[in-house]
C-alpha cells in the first residue's frame, strides 16, 4: 500500500480530548469505522458512512461531506493546513474508532507521514495485540481500555489485554477502565493486578460510566473506594469522567 492510498473514514475534526489522561489536550481526531467488540454502553458510530464528514474549519463544529474512500493526501493536506492556521494549538493526532487497529495495514503506511505533522496518540480497546505489534515504532502514546466484563458485557478479555499491555508499554501507555454500578471489588482488583504485573507505574484512569443525559452513574463515595483499592497496586490512579457532553464539544 502506498501513501497515496485511500480508505474509508467516519470523520475528521479538531477538538479537545474528553477523557483519559490527556483530558483537555486539543487533538486532530481521525475516526476509523468498525469494531471487533460490541460493548453494552457503546454510543460511537461504527458503520462506514457513505461519505466522510470533515470539519470545515478546525473547532468550528461545522462539517462538509467528502466522498469515500478518503485519499491520504486529502487527510494530510487538511491536517497540515490546520496546523499552519493554528500553530502549536494541537497536541497530537487522536487515531480513534471504533477500533482503529482493524485498519493496521493502512496505519502502517499513513502514520509515518502523519507523524511529520503531529505525534500519534492511539485510542484502542486493547484487544488486538497482533495488529499492534508492527505499529509500535510509529506510536507516541497509547490509551488502551481494559474492559470489565460486568460493565462492557464483552466476556473475558484478560489474556488479550495482558498481551496487548506487555507490548504497549514500549510507548507512553495509559489504561482506562469504565466502571459502573455493576462493577465489583474483585473484578476491579483483577484488572489492577493485570496492570501491576506488567508495570505498576502505568497510569490508570477509572472512568465512571456516563448516562445518555451526561450524568455519572456511580456515586462519588464508590469511586473513591475503588481509587483507594487500585492505589494499593498502582502508582498513578485517577478518576476522570467523560467530559464531551457537559463541555458541549465533539
Ligand atoms: S470497544 Fe469502543 S468502539 Fe468498540 S464497541 Fe466498545 S465502546 Fe464501542
mmCIF file of N, CA and C in Angstrom, residues 68-117:
data_model
loop_
_atom_site.group_PDB
_atom_site.id
_atom_site.type_symbol
_atom_site.label_atom_id
_atom_site.label_comp_id
_atom_site.label_asym_id
_atom_site.label_seq_id
_atom_site.Cartn_x
_atom_site.Cartn_y
_atom_site.Cartn_z
ATOM 1 N N UNK A 68 -16.100 8.799 -0.158
ATOM 2 C CA UNK A 68 -15.275 7.666 0.295
ATOM 3 C C UNK A 68 -14.699 6.960 -0.929
ATOM 4 N N UNK A 69 -13.599 6.306 -0.809
ATOM 5 C CA UNK A 69 -12.682 6.359 0.319
ATOM 6 C C UNK A 69 -11.902 7.674 0.309
ATOM 7 N N UNK A 70 -11.382 8.051 1.480
ATOM 8 C CA UNK A 70 -10.666 9.325 1.610
ATOM 9 C C UNK A 70 -9.192 9.106 1.235
ATOM 10 N N UNK A 71 -8.689 9.838 0.234
ATOM 11 C CA UNK A 71 -7.264 9.681 -0.113
ATOM 12 C C UNK A 71 -6.368 10.205 1.012
ATOM 13 N N UNK A 72 -5.227 9.582 1.174
ATOM 14 C CA UNK A 72 -4.298 10.036 2.220
ATOM 15 C C UNK A 72 -3.941 11.500 2.029
ATOM 16 N N UNK A 73 -3.733 11.905 0.783
ATOM 17 C CA UNK A 73 -3.306 13.287 0.535
ATOM 18 C C UNK A 73 -4.352 14.291 1.041
ATOM 19 N N UNK A 74 -5.634 13.935 0.984
ATOM 20 C CA UNK A 74 -6.684 14.832 1.488
ATOM 21 C C UNK A 74 -6.530 15.030 2.990
ATOM 22 N N UNK A 75 -6.336 13.914 3.696
ATOM 23 C CA UNK A 75 -6.179 13.991 5.149
ATOM 24 C C UNK A 75 -4.905 14.754 5.511
ATOM 25 N N UNK A 76 -3.827 14.429 4.837
ATOM 26 C CA UNK A 76 -2.535 15.064 5.156
ATOM 27 C C UNK A 76 -2.611 16.575 4.927
ATOM 28 N N UNK A 77 -3.151 16.974 3.779
ATOM 29 C CA UNK A 77 -3.206 18.411 3.449
ATOM 30 C C UNK A 77 -4.107 19.162 4.424
ATOM 31 N N UNK A 78 -5.211 18.526 4.794
ATOM 32 C CA UNK A 78 -6.135 19.151 5.739
ATOM 33 C C UNK A 78 -5.449 19.376 7.097
ATOM 34 N N UNK A 79 -4.850 18.325 7.623
ATOM 35 C CA UNK A 79 -4.208 18.430 8.939
ATOM 36 C C UNK A 79 -3.048 19.431 8.899
ATOM 37 N N UNK A 80 -2.282 19.388 7.824
ATOM 38 C CA UNK A 80 -1.146 20.315 7.719
ATOM 39 C C UNK A 80 -1.644 21.758 7.680
ATOM 40 N N UNK A 81 -2.733 22.005 6.962
ATOM 41 C CA UNK A 81 -3.236 23.387 6.865
ATOM 42 C C UNK A 81 -3.787 23.852 8.216
ATOM 43 N N UNK A 82 -4.441 22.951 8.962
ATOM 44 C CA UNK A 82 -4.945 23.338 10.286
ATOM 45 C C UNK A 82 -3.790 23.699 11.218
ATOM 46 N N UNK A 83 -2.690 22.980 11.084
ATOM 47 C CA UNK A 83 -1.547 23.256 11.967
ATOM 48 C C UNK A 83 -0.818 24.537 11.552
ATOM 49 N N UNK A 84 -0.944 24.920 10.294
ATOM 50 C CA UNK A 84 -0.404 26.216 9.862
ATOM 51 C C UNK A 84 -1.316 27.340 10.371
ATOM 52 N N UNK A 85 -2.632 27.143 10.233
ATOM 53 C CA UNK A 85 -3.593 28.165 10.670
ATOM 54 C C UNK A 85 -3.553 28.371 12.183
ATOM 55 N N UNK A 86 -3.342 27.278 12.918
ATOM 56 C CA UNK A 86 -3.367 27.337 14.394
ATOM 57 C C UNK A 86 -2.055 26.756 14.931
ATOM 58 N N UNK A 87 -0.963 27.505 14.781
ATOM 59 C CA UNK A 87 0.330 26.938 15.160
ATOM 60 C C UNK A 87 0.380 26.566 16.643
ATOM 61 N N UNK A 88 0.889 25.386 16.899
ATOM 62 C CA UNK A 88 1.088 24.861 18.261
ATOM 63 C C UNK A 88 -0.217 24.624 19.039
ATOM 64 N N UNK A 89 -1.368 24.721 18.375
ATOM 65 C CA UNK A 89 -2.632 24.526 19.101
ATOM 66 C C UNK A 89 -2.892 23.051 19.400
ATOM 67 N N UNK A 90 -2.440 22.181 18.498
ATOM 68 C CA UNK A 90 -2.775 20.759 18.640
ATOM 69 C C UNK A 90 -1.638 19.988 19.297
ATOM 70 N N UNK A 91 -2.031 19.097 20.176
ATOM 71 C CA UNK A 91 -1.042 18.261 20.879
ATOM 72 C C UNK A 91 -0.627 17.057 20.048
ATOM 73 N N UNK A 92 -1.615 16.459 19.347
ATOM 74 C CA UNK A 92 -1.360 15.194 18.666
ATOM 75 C C UNK A 92 -2.556 14.848 17.773
ATOM 76 N N UNK A 93 -2.361 13.819 16.954
ATOM 77 C CA UNK A 93 -3.491 13.167 16.284
ATOM 78 C C UNK A 93 -4.089 12.164 17.254
ATOM 79 N N UNK A 94 -5.401 12.123 17.352
ATOM 80 C CA UNK A 94 -6.055 11.014 18.022
ATOM 81 C C UNK A 94 -6.548 10.053 16.946
ATOM 82 N N UNK A 95 -5.924 8.907 16.880
ATOM 83 C CA UNK A 95 -6.331 7.868 15.929
ATOM 84 C C UNK A 95 -7.331 6.996 16.678
ATOM 85 N N UNK A 96 -8.593 7.092 16.274
ATOM 86 C CA UNK A 96 -9.641 6.522 17.108
ATOM 87 C C UNK A 96 -10.666 5.783 16.254
ATOM 88 N N UNK A 97 -11.676 5.236 16.914
ATOM 89 C CA UNK A 97 -12.697 4.490 16.192
ATOM 90 C C UNK A 97 -14.000 4.552 16.942
ATOM 91 N N UNK A 98 -14.708 3.442 16.908
ATOM 92 C CA UNK A 98 -14.357 2.097 16.506
ATOM 93 C C UNK A 98 -13.031 1.603 17.071
ATOM 94 N N UNK A 99 -12.510 0.608 16.397
ATOM 95 C CA UNK A 99 -11.205 0.074 16.776
ATOM 96 C C UNK A 99 -10.241 0.308 15.614
ATOM 97 N N UNK A 100 -9.374 1.314 15.741
ATOM 98 C CA UNK A 100 -8.503 1.665 14.616
ATOM 99 C C UNK A 100 -7.526 0.560 14.222
ATOM 100 N N UNK A 101 -7.206 -0.346 15.146
ATOM 101 C CA UNK A 101 -6.251 -1.405 14.790
ATOM 102 C C UNK A 101 -6.846 -2.414 13.804
ATOM 103 N N UNK A 102 -8.150 -2.341 13.554
ATOM 104 C CA UNK A 102 -8.700 -3.143 12.455
ATOM 105 C C UNK A 102 -8.165 -2.654 11.112
ATOM 106 N N UNK A 103 -7.553 -1.464 11.110
ATOM 107 C CA UNK A 103 -7.026 -0.864 9.876
ATOM 108 C C UNK A 103 -5.504 -0.786 9.940
ATOM 109 N N UNK A 104 -4.897 -1.791 10.537
ATOM 110 C CA UNK A 104 -3.456 -1.750 10.797
ATOM 111 C C UNK A 104 -2.652 -1.596 9.503
ATOM 112 N N UNK A 105 -3.114 -2.191 8.418
ATOM 113 C CA UNK A 105 -2.387 -2.077 7.147
ATOM 114 C C UNK A 105 -2.327 -0.639 6.659
ATOM 115 N N UNK A 106 -3.422 0.067 6.776
ATOM 116 C CA UNK A 106 -3.465 1.483 6.386
ATOM 117 C C UNK A 106 -2.601 2.305 7.338
ATOM 118 N N UNK A 107 -2.722 2.042 8.621
ATOM 119 C CA UNK A 107 -1.961 2.819 9.606
ATOM 120 C C UNK A 107 -0.454 2.663 9.392
ATOM 121 N N UNK A 108 -0.034 1.475 9.026
ATOM 122 C CA UNK A 108 1.411 1.242 8.813
ATOM 123 C C UNK A 108 1.967 2.169 7.743
ATOM 124 N N UNK A 109 1.128 2.511 6.787
ATOM 125 C CA UNK A 109 1.577 3.376 5.688
ATOM 126 C C UNK A 109 1.344 4.849 6.006
ATOM 127 N N UNK A 110 0.237 5.153 6.653
ATOM 128 C CA UNK A 110 -0.136 6.556 6.875
ATOM 129 C C UNK A 110 0.590 7.199 8.065
ATOM 130 N N UNK A 111 0.807 6.428 9.138
ATOM 131 C CA UNK A 111 1.314 7.051 10.369
ATOM 132 C C UNK A 111 2.694 7.705 10.215
ATOM 133 N N UNK A 112 3.630 7.106 9.468
ATOM 134 C CA UNK A 112 4.935 7.791 9.361
ATOM 135 C C UNK A 112 4.811 9.192 8.774
ATOM 136 N N UNK A 113 3.901 9.365 7.810
ATOM 137 C CA UNK A 113 3.714 10.704 7.203
ATOM 138 C C UNK A 113 2.940 11.628 8.157
ATOM 139 N N UNK A 114 1.896 11.112 8.788
ATOM 140 C CA UNK A 114 1.130 11.954 9.721
ATOM 141 C C UNK A 114 2.009 12.410 10.885
ATOM 142 N N UNK A 115 2.928 11.564 11.255
ATOM 143 C CA UNK A 115 3.801 11.893 12.385
ATOM 144 C C UNK A 115 4.764 13.035 12.070
ATOM 145 N N UNK A 116 4.905 13.350 10.782
ATOM 146 C CA UNK A 116 5.695 14.536 10.412
ATOM 147 C C UNK A 116 4.976 15.804 10.885
ATOM 148 N N UNK A 117 3.655 15.714 11.056
ATOM 149 C CA UNK A 117 2.852 16.893 11.418
ATOM 150 C C UNK A 117 2.681 16.975 12.939
#
